[in-house]
Amino acid sequence: MATISEIISQLSEVAAHPEAELNRHLAADKKVIGVGPYYVPEELVYAAGAIPFGVWGRMGTATEARKYFPPFYCSICQMTLEMGLNHELDKLSGFMTAALCDTQRGFSQNFRVGVTQVPMIFVSQPQNRATKAGFDYAVSSYRELKTQVGEACDAIIDDADLTEAIKLYNEWRAAMRTFVKLAGERPALVSVSARNDVVNAGYYMDKAEHLAKVNELNGLLAAEAANTDGFSKIVLSGIFYDIPAIKEMLDENKYAIVADDIAKESRAFSLQVPEDGDPIEGLALGYCELKNDSILYDAEKSHISHVVDIAKESGAQGVVLLLAKFCDPEEFDAPLLAKECRNAGLPIVQIEVDQSAESYEQARTQLETFKELLGA
């Protein structure tokens, strides 16, 4: 039986070298479809017998993408387009992305025009999800998407296969919810960097294979006593935090992420799709019932109180908001979140993150000062 460190090491290797994992899928005669943010129904790809492969940009400087975008553009969109223009995505049989923010909408069209060698599979989703019209629109869109995905994968997607894919993904998301909780309670066993590696590996691996690894890891972690002594317990909020410098600083300052509100992590893992009935309607309903996300329309702004609620439930001492540069939805929520945290007596620090940034020394000072404020 593998140990905790051995499983994490295996998954960290995948996270560090996604192209090697991509080549492994291709060597097994699998088609691979790139999947971008947010809430893209990957189950359709899996049901087609292909592998969904996460593409959320990468660290680096955009050069070719600047011909399409102004400098004040989300780095995930900039760097994903950069990857496409530089032929780093040519092995994909297609690329799926949604448009839940204005930036994504422009990105999807520029990708379609500039990266002609990788077919664009556009995921159209309603923002007003609580109405019957919103649900009906999602169903109609997903039915069309089913055809597009099937064509890209040279497959006909059977409802029975789609139902099985939904069950697998529901099980995987449940296992990931368990993992982030167990990891947060045992920071000496799972560092911030290791936690992120385990999650990111799931964006590249076959979901069934990743699920098996995570279930094994969860069993080993559950057998160890929870212990956060010597660590500062925080809620991490934002779109992403897979910035090497940020992860290193969080580990150096002995932070424990006891709960998170990260779009690439727990927000994504909250999705639960009904397993009975028409699977396309199930996918649509799962999406329409999503809550607590800055990216999704919500007149009540439940995302704000949700962060405070999970901080209280997890015993967090404070909130670290990693604000993605030029992310309008997150920037709109940031002052509201800061006010809500202050009203709840919950310390909060805001740190700007950008995949194109070359230095994070200011963030280092902020995290060191915040740790002193938390008194741990």
Short mmCIF file of C-alpha atoms in Angstrom, two decimals:
data_model
loop_
_atom_site.label_atom_id
_atom_site.label_comp_id
_atom_site.label_asym_id
_atom_site.label_seq_id
_atom_site.Cartn_x
_atom_site.Cartn_y
_atom_site.Cartn_z
CA MET A 1 0.00 0.00 0.00
CA ALA A 2 1.28 3.45 -0.92
CA THR A 3 1.87 6.09 1.74
CA ILE A 4 0.43 9.60 1.87
CA SER A 5 3.66 11.13 0.61
CA GLU A 6 3.97 8.58 -2.21
CA ILE A 7 0.46 9.27 -3.54
CA ILE A 8 0.98 13.02 -3.30
CA SER A 9 4.32 12.66 -5.09
CA GLN A 10 2.65 10.75 -7.94
CA LEU A 11 -0.07 13.38 -8.33
CA SER A 12 2.44 16.23 -8.03
CA GLU A 13 4.37 14.71 -10.94
CA VAL A 14 1.22 14.83 -13.08
CA ALA A 15 0.45 18.40 -12.02
CA ALA A 16 3.99 19.52 -12.84
CA HIS A 17 4.06 17.85 -16.28
CA PRO A 18 0.59 18.00 -17.84
CA GLU A 19 1.93 17.49 -21.38
CA ALA A 20 3.32 14.10 -20.36
CA GLU A 21 -0.14 13.13 -19.16
CA LEU A 22 -1.64 14.42 -22.40
CA ASN A 23 0.80 12.29 -24.40
CA ARG A 24 -0.13 9.27 -22.30
CA HIS A 25 -3.80 9.69 -23.23
CA LEU A 26 -2.93 10.08 -26.90
CA ALA A 27 -0.69 7.00 -26.80
CA ALA A 28 -3.71 5.07 -25.52
CA ASP A 29 -5.63 6.20 -28.67
CA LYS A 30 -7.83 8.55 -26.66
CA LYS A 31 -9.06 11.82 -28.06
CA VAL A 32 -8.50 14.75 -25.71
CA ILE A 33 -10.73 17.82 -25.42
CA GLY A 34 -9.41 20.93 -23.69
CA VAL A 35 -11.71 22.29 -21.00
CA GLY A 36 -11.55 25.85 -19.72
CA PRO A 37 -13.43 27.71 -16.97
CA TYR A 38 -16.18 27.64 -15.63
CA TYR A 39 -18.71 24.82 -15.02
CA VAL A 40 -18.14 23.28 -18.44
CA PRO A 41 -20.10 19.97 -18.63
CA GLU A 42 -17.08 17.68 -18.94
CA GLU A 43 -19.34 14.66 -18.53
CA LEU A 44 -20.25 14.98 -22.22
CA VAL A 45 -16.61 14.54 -23.21
CA TYR A 46 -16.12 11.57 -20.90
CA ALA A 47 -19.31 9.92 -22.21
CA ALA A 48 -17.91 10.26 -25.73
CA GLY A 49 -14.95 8.10 -24.70
CA ALA A 50 -12.54 11.05 -24.72
CA ILE A 51 -10.51 12.71 -21.97
CA PRO A 52 -11.41 16.21 -20.68
CA PHE A 53 -8.15 18.11 -20.14
CA GLY A 54 -8.10 21.28 -18.03
CA VAL A 55 -6.71 24.43 -19.66
CA TRP A 56 -6.63 27.44 -17.32
CA GLY A 57 -3.73 29.33 -18.87
CA ARG A 58 -0.17 29.02 -17.55
CA MET A 59 2.56 31.12 -16.01
CA GLY A 60 4.34 33.36 -18.49
CA THR A 61 4.12 36.58 -20.49
CA ALA A 62 1.58 37.10 -23.25
CA THR A 63 3.08 38.33 -26.51
CA GLU A 64 1.03 36.91 -29.38
CA ALA A 65 -2.20 37.27 -27.37
CA ARG A 66 -1.57 41.01 -27.02
CA LYS A 67 -2.41 41.30 -30.73
CA TYR A 68 -5.96 40.34 -29.76
CA PHE A 69 -6.34 41.65 -26.19
CA PRO A 70 -5.52 44.90 -24.42
CA PRO A 71 -3.11 44.63 -21.44
CA PHE A 72 -5.99 44.98 -18.96
CA TYR A 73 -7.40 41.51 -19.61
CA CYS A 74 -7.73 38.45 -17.37
CA SER A 75 -4.47 36.49 -17.40
CA ILE A 76 -6.25 33.12 -17.69
CA CYS A 77 -7.79 34.22 -20.99
CA GLN A 78 -4.59 35.92 -22.15
CA MET A 79 -2.35 32.96 -21.43
CA THR A 80 -4.80 30.35 -22.76
CA LEU A 81 -4.97 32.22 -26.05
CA GLU A 82 -1.18 32.55 -25.96
CA MET A 83 -0.93 28.76 -25.63
CA GLY A 84 -3.22 28.30 -28.62
CA LEU A 85 -1.45 30.83 -30.80
CA ASN A 86 1.91 29.23 -29.96
CA HIS A 87 0.59 25.80 -31.00
CA GLU A 88 0.83 24.39 -27.47
CA LEU A 89 -2.74 23.06 -27.74
CA ASP A 90 -2.49 21.49 -31.20
CA LYS A 91 -2.80 17.93 -29.87
CA LEU A 92 -6.33 18.65 -28.62
CA SER A 93 -9.31 17.54 -30.70
CA GLY A 94 -11.26 20.55 -29.51
CA PHE A 95 -11.47 23.19 -26.81
CA MET A 96 -14.56 23.82 -24.67
CA THR A 97 -15.09 27.07 -22.85
CA ALA A 98 -18.01 28.92 -21.35
CA ALA A 99 -18.67 32.66 -21.30
CA LEU A 100 -19.92 33.48 -17.82
CA CYS A 101 -18.18 36.85 -17.83
CA ASP A 102 -17.66 39.52 -20.48
CA THR A 103 -13.95 38.73 -20.73
CA GLN A 104 -14.58 35.08 -21.52
CA ARG A 105 -17.03 36.04 -24.25
CA GLY A 106 -14.42 38.06 -26.12
CA PHE A 107 -11.81 35.39 -25.46
CA SER A 108 -13.94 32.62 -26.99
CA GLN A 109 -14.37 34.55 -30.24
CA ASN A 110 -10.70 35.52 -30.49
CA PHE A 111 -9.72 31.90 -29.85
CA ARG A 112 -12.07 30.76 -32.62
CA VAL A 113 -10.49 33.22 -35.08
CA GLY A 114 -6.84 32.92 -34.02
CA VAL A 115 -6.52 29.22 -33.15
CA THR A 116 -8.11 27.64 -36.21
CA GLN A 117 -6.26 24.34 -35.75
CA VAL A 118 -8.17 23.57 -32.53
CA PRO A 119 -11.98 23.53 -33.00
CA MET A 120 -13.84 25.78 -30.55
CA ILE A 121 -16.76 24.14 -28.74
CA PHE A 122 -18.60 27.06 -27.19
CA VAL A 123 -20.66 26.39 -24.06
CA SER A 124 -23.59 28.81 -23.92
CA GLN A 125 -25.18 28.98 -20.45
CA PRO A 126 -27.88 31.21 -18.94
CA GLN A 127 -26.94 33.64 -16.19
CA ASN A 128 -30.51 33.92 -14.90
CA ARG A 129 -30.62 30.32 -13.79
CA ALA A 130 -33.56 30.42 -11.35
CA THR A 131 -36.27 30.76 -14.00
CA LYS A 132 -37.88 28.06 -16.15
CA ALA A 133 -36.68 29.98 -19.20
CA GLY A 134 -33.12 29.76 -17.91
CA PHE A 135 -33.40 26.01 -17.36
CA ASP A 136 -35.00 25.47 -20.78
CA TYR A 137 -32.21 27.48 -22.40
CA ALA A 138 -29.57 25.38 -20.63
CA VAL A 139 -31.24 22.15 -21.78
CA SER A 140 -31.41 23.37 -25.38
CA SER A 141 -27.80 24.52 -25.29
CA TYR A 142 -26.55 21.27 -23.78
CA ARG A 143 -28.39 19.20 -26.38
CA GLU A 144 -26.62 21.13 -29.12
CA LEU A 145 -23.36 20.81 -27.21
CA LYS A 146 -23.83 17.04 -27.03
CA THR A 147 -23.82 16.91 -30.84
CA GLN A 148 -20.77 19.17 -31.13
CA VAL A 149 -18.77 17.14 -28.62
CA GLY A 150 -19.74 13.90 -30.36
CA GLU A 151 -18.54 15.27 -33.70
CA ALA A 152 -15.23 16.42 -32.20
CA CYS A 153 -14.70 12.99 -30.63
CA ASP A 154 -15.98 10.97 -33.62
CA ALA A 155 -18.58 9.40 -31.35
CA ILE A 156 -22.29 9.22 -30.73
CA ILE A 157 -22.98 10.01 -27.08
CA ASP A 158 -25.39 7.46 -25.64
CA ASP A 159 -27.65 8.53 -22.74
CA ALA A 160 -26.59 5.47 -20.72
CA ASP A 161 -22.92 6.40 -21.11
CA LEU A 162 -23.68 9.99 -20.17
CA THR A 163 -25.51 8.84 -17.04
CA GLU A 164 -22.51 6.73 -16.04
CA ALA A 165 -20.21 9.71 -16.63
CA ILE A 166 -22.43 11.87 -14.43
CA LYS A 167 -22.27 9.29 -11.64
CA LEU A 168 -18.48 9.15 -11.89
CA TYR A 169 -18.14 12.93 -11.78
CA ASN A 170 -20.52 13.21 -8.83
CA GLU A 171 -18.42 10.64 -6.97
CA TRP A 172 -15.22 12.47 -7.92
CA ARG A 173 -16.51 15.85 -6.76
CA ALA A 174 -17.66 14.31 -3.45
CA ALA A 175 -14.20 12.77 -2.97
CA MET A 176 -12.58 16.13 -3.69
CA ARG A 177 -14.81 17.84 -1.12
CA THR A 178 -13.66 15.24 1.39
CA PHE A 179 -10.02 15.70 0.38
CA VAL A 180 -9.88 19.48 0.82
CA LYS A 181 -11.47 19.13 4.28
CA LEU A 182 -9.09 16.36 5.40
CA ALA A 183 -6.07 18.21 3.99
CA GLY A 184 -7.04 21.44 5.75
CA GLU A 185 -7.25 19.63 9.06
CA ARG A 186 -3.83 17.99 8.56
CA PRO A 187 -1.55 20.71 7.12
CA ALA A 188 1.61 19.01 8.38
CA LEU A 189 0.78 16.05 6.11
CA VAL A 190 -0.57 17.98 3.12
CA SER A 191 1.12 21.31 2.40
CA VAL A 192 -0.61 24.08 0.48
CA SER A 193 1.47 23.22 -2.58
CA ALA A 194 0.67 19.50 -2.29
CA ARG A 195 -3.02 20.25 -1.86
CA ASN A 196 -3.00 22.27 -5.08
CA ASP A 197 -1.08 19.52 -6.91
CA VAL A 198 -3.65 16.90 -5.94
CA VAL A 199 -6.44 19.11 -7.26
CA ASN A 200 -4.65 20.09 -10.46
CA ALA A 201 -3.77 16.49 -11.30
CA GLY A 202 -7.51 15.86 -11.52
CA TYR A 203 -7.76 18.35 -14.35
CA TYR A 204 -5.33 16.27 -16.44
CA MET A 205 -5.92 12.64 -15.48
CA ASP A 206 -8.70 10.28 -16.44
CA LYS A 207 -11.28 11.04 -13.74
CA ALA A 208 -11.67 7.36 -12.79
CA GLU A 209 -7.92 7.05 -12.24
CA HIS A 210 -7.73 10.27 -10.26
CA LEU A 211 -10.75 9.26 -8.17
CA ALA A 212 -9.04 5.99 -7.21
CA LYS A 213 -5.92 7.87 -6.10
CA VAL A 214 -7.90 10.46 -4.12
CA ASN A 215 -10.04 7.81 -2.41
CA GLU A 216 -6.88 5.99 -1.35
CA LEU A 217 -5.35 9.24 -0.13
CA ASN A 218 -8.51 10.19 1.76
CA GLY A 219 -8.52 6.85 3.55
CA LEU A 220 -4.93 7.33 4.69
CA LEU A 221 -5.55 10.92 5.80
CA ALA A 222 -8.69 9.99 7.72
CA ALA A 223 -6.64 7.46 9.68
CA GLU A 224 -4.38 10.25 10.94
CA ALA A 225 -5.46 12.61 13.73
CA ALA A 226 -6.45 16.13 12.74
CA ASN A 227 -3.90 18.65 13.96
CA THR A 228 -3.46 22.32 13.00
CA ASP A 229 -1.16 23.27 15.89
CA GLY A 230 1.41 25.84 14.81
CA PHE A 231 -0.49 26.78 11.66
CA SER A 232 -2.60 29.86 10.90
CA LYS A 233 -6.03 28.69 9.77
CA ILE A 234 -7.44 30.57 6.79
CA VAL A 235 -10.14 30.50 4.15
CA LEU A 236 -8.68 31.04 0.71
CA SER A 237 -10.97 32.89 -1.70
CA GLY A 238 -10.57 33.69 -5.39
CA ILE A 239 -10.45 32.17 -8.86
CA PHE A 240 -7.14 30.26 -8.65
CA TYR A 241 -3.97 30.10 -6.57
CA ASP A 242 -1.67 27.88 -8.63
CA ILE A 243 1.01 30.55 -8.67
CA PRO A 244 4.30 28.95 -7.49
CA ALA A 245 5.43 32.00 -5.51
CA ILE A 246 2.09 32.31 -3.70
CA LYS A 247 1.99 28.64 -2.75
CA GLU A 248 5.56 28.78 -1.47
CA MET A 249 4.78 31.84 0.67
CA LEU A 250 1.69 30.22 2.15
CA ASP A 251 3.75 27.16 3.05
CA GLU A 252 6.70 29.19 4.40
CA ASN A 253 4.36 31.12 6.69
CA LYS A 254 2.64 27.91 7.82
CA TYR A 255 -0.86 28.67 6.65
CA ALA A 256 -3.50 25.94 6.70
CA ILE A 257 -6.36 26.24 4.20
CA VAL A 258 -9.15 24.88 6.39
CA ALA A 259 -11.78 25.85 3.81
CA ASP A 260 -11.72 27.45 0.40
CA ASP A 261 -13.83 29.52 -1.95
CA ILE A 262 -11.66 28.94 -5.01
CA ALA A 263 -13.36 28.74 -8.42
CA LYS A 264 -10.97 26.02 -9.58
CA GLU A 265 -11.52 24.03 -6.39
CA SER A 266 -14.44 24.00 -3.94
CA ARG A 267 -16.74 26.14 -6.07
CA ALA A 268 -16.32 23.57 -8.86
CA PHE A 269 -16.65 20.65 -6.46
CA SER A 270 -20.01 21.96 -5.18
CA LEU A 271 -21.71 20.99 -8.45
CA GLN A 272 -24.02 17.99 -8.03
CA VAL A 273 -25.88 16.61 -11.03
CA PRO A 274 -29.10 14.56 -10.68
CA GLU A 275 -28.47 10.97 -11.76
CA ASP A 276 -32.04 9.98 -12.61
CA GLY A 277 -34.04 10.85 -15.71
CA ASP A 278 -32.81 12.61 -18.84
CA PRO A 279 -29.05 13.15 -18.34
CA ILE A 280 -29.02 16.37 -20.39
CA GLU A 281 -31.76 17.81 -18.19
CA GLY A 282 -29.76 16.62 -15.19
CA LEU A 283 -26.66 18.49 -16.36
CA ALA A 284 -28.75 21.62 -16.94
CA LEU A 285 -30.42 21.36 -13.53
CA GLY A 286 -27.08 20.84 -11.78
CA TYR A 287 -25.77 24.03 -13.35
CA CYS A 288 -28.95 26.02 -12.69
CA GLU A 289 -28.90 25.13 -8.99
CA LEU A 290 -25.36 26.44 -8.44
CA LYS A 291 -24.94 29.19 -5.85
CA ASN A 292 -22.29 31.18 -4.00
CA ASP A 293 -20.04 32.22 -6.87
CA SER A 294 -18.96 35.69 -7.96
CA ILE A 295 -19.03 34.54 -11.60
CA LEU A 296 -22.72 33.61 -11.44
CA TYR A 297 -25.56 36.12 -11.40
CA ASP A 298 -27.06 36.46 -7.94
CA ALA A 299 -28.98 39.59 -6.96
CA GLU A 300 -28.66 38.63 -3.29
CA LYS A 301 -24.86 38.27 -3.49
CA SER A 302 -24.94 35.06 -1.44
CA HIS A 303 -21.29 34.51 -2.33
CA ILE A 304 -20.32 37.18 0.20
CA SER A 305 -22.05 35.66 3.23
CA HIS A 306 -20.98 32.19 2.11
CA VAL A 307 -17.30 33.02 2.59
CA VAL A 308 -17.96 34.28 6.11
CA ASP A 309 -20.12 31.24 6.87
CA ILE A 310 -17.47 28.70 5.83
CA ALA A 311 -14.86 30.65 7.79
CA LYS A 312 -16.96 30.35 10.94
CA GLU A 313 -17.81 26.69 10.32
CA SER A 314 -14.17 25.72 9.74
CA GLY A 315 -12.75 27.75 12.65
CA ALA A 316 -10.65 29.90 10.32
CA GLN A 317 -8.82 32.82 11.88
CA GLY A 318 -8.96 34.95 8.75
CA VAL A 319 -9.58 35.17 5.00
CA VAL A 320 -6.97 35.53 2.28
CA LEU A 321 -8.55 36.91 -0.88
CA LEU A 322 -6.40 36.20 -3.93
CA LEU A 323 -7.89 38.71 -6.34
CA ALA A 324 -7.28 37.79 -9.98
CA LYS A 325 -6.06 40.92 -11.73
CA PHE A 326 -8.64 42.42 -14.11
CA CYS A 327 -11.33 39.92 -13.05
CA ASP A 328 -14.40 42.17 -13.00
CA PRO A 329 -16.80 39.83 -11.11
CA GLU A 330 -14.25 39.25 -8.33
CA GLU A 331 -13.37 42.95 -8.16
CA PHE A 332 -17.05 43.86 -7.80
CA ASP A 333 -17.39 41.46 -4.86
CA ALA A 334 -14.08 42.32 -3.16
CA PRO A 335 -15.17 45.47 -1.25
CA LEU A 336 -18.44 43.78 -0.21
CA LEU A 337 -16.51 40.76 1.05
CA ALA A 338 -14.06 42.94 2.98
CA LYS A 339 -16.94 44.80 4.65
CA GLU A 340 -18.78 41.58 5.54
CA CYS A 341 -15.61 40.08 7.04
CA ARG A 342 -14.94 43.19 9.10
CA ASN A 343 -18.52 43.18 10.37
CA ALA A 344 -18.03 39.56 11.42
CA GLY A 345 -14.76 40.36 13.19
CA LEU A 346 -12.87 38.29 10.64
CA PRO A 347 -9.47 39.62 9.47
CA ILE A 348 -9.02 39.70 5.70
CA VAL A 349 -6.11 40.48 3.41
CA GLN A 350 -6.37 41.08 -0.34
CA ILE A 351 -3.53 40.00 -2.64
CA GLU A 352 -3.52 40.52 -6.38
CA VAL A 353 -2.55 37.50 -8.52
CA ASP A 354 -1.71 37.36 -12.21
CA GLN A 355 -0.20 34.54 -14.26
CA SER A 356 1.97 37.12 -16.03
CA ALA A 357 3.39 38.73 -12.88
CA GLU A 358 7.16 38.44 -12.45
CA SER A 359 7.45 39.36 -8.77
CA TYR A 360 5.34 38.76 -5.66
CA GLU A 361 7.50 40.42 -3.04
CA GLN A 362 4.67 42.72 -1.97
CA ALA A 363 2.52 39.64 -1.44
CA ARG A 364 5.25 38.15 0.74
CA THR A 365 5.14 41.19 3.02
CA GLN A 366 1.35 41.08 3.12
CA LEU A 367 1.25 37.40 4.08
CA GLU A 368 3.95 37.80 6.74
CA THR A 369 2.14 40.79 8.25
CA PHE A 370 -1.23 39.01 8.12
CA LYS A 371 0.19 36.02 9.96
CA GLU A 372 1.36 38.31 12.75
CA LEU A 373 -2.11 39.86 12.85
CA LEU A 374 -3.68 36.43 13.27
CA GLY A 375 -1.35 35.77 16.20
CA ALA A 376 -0.14 32.35 15.17
#
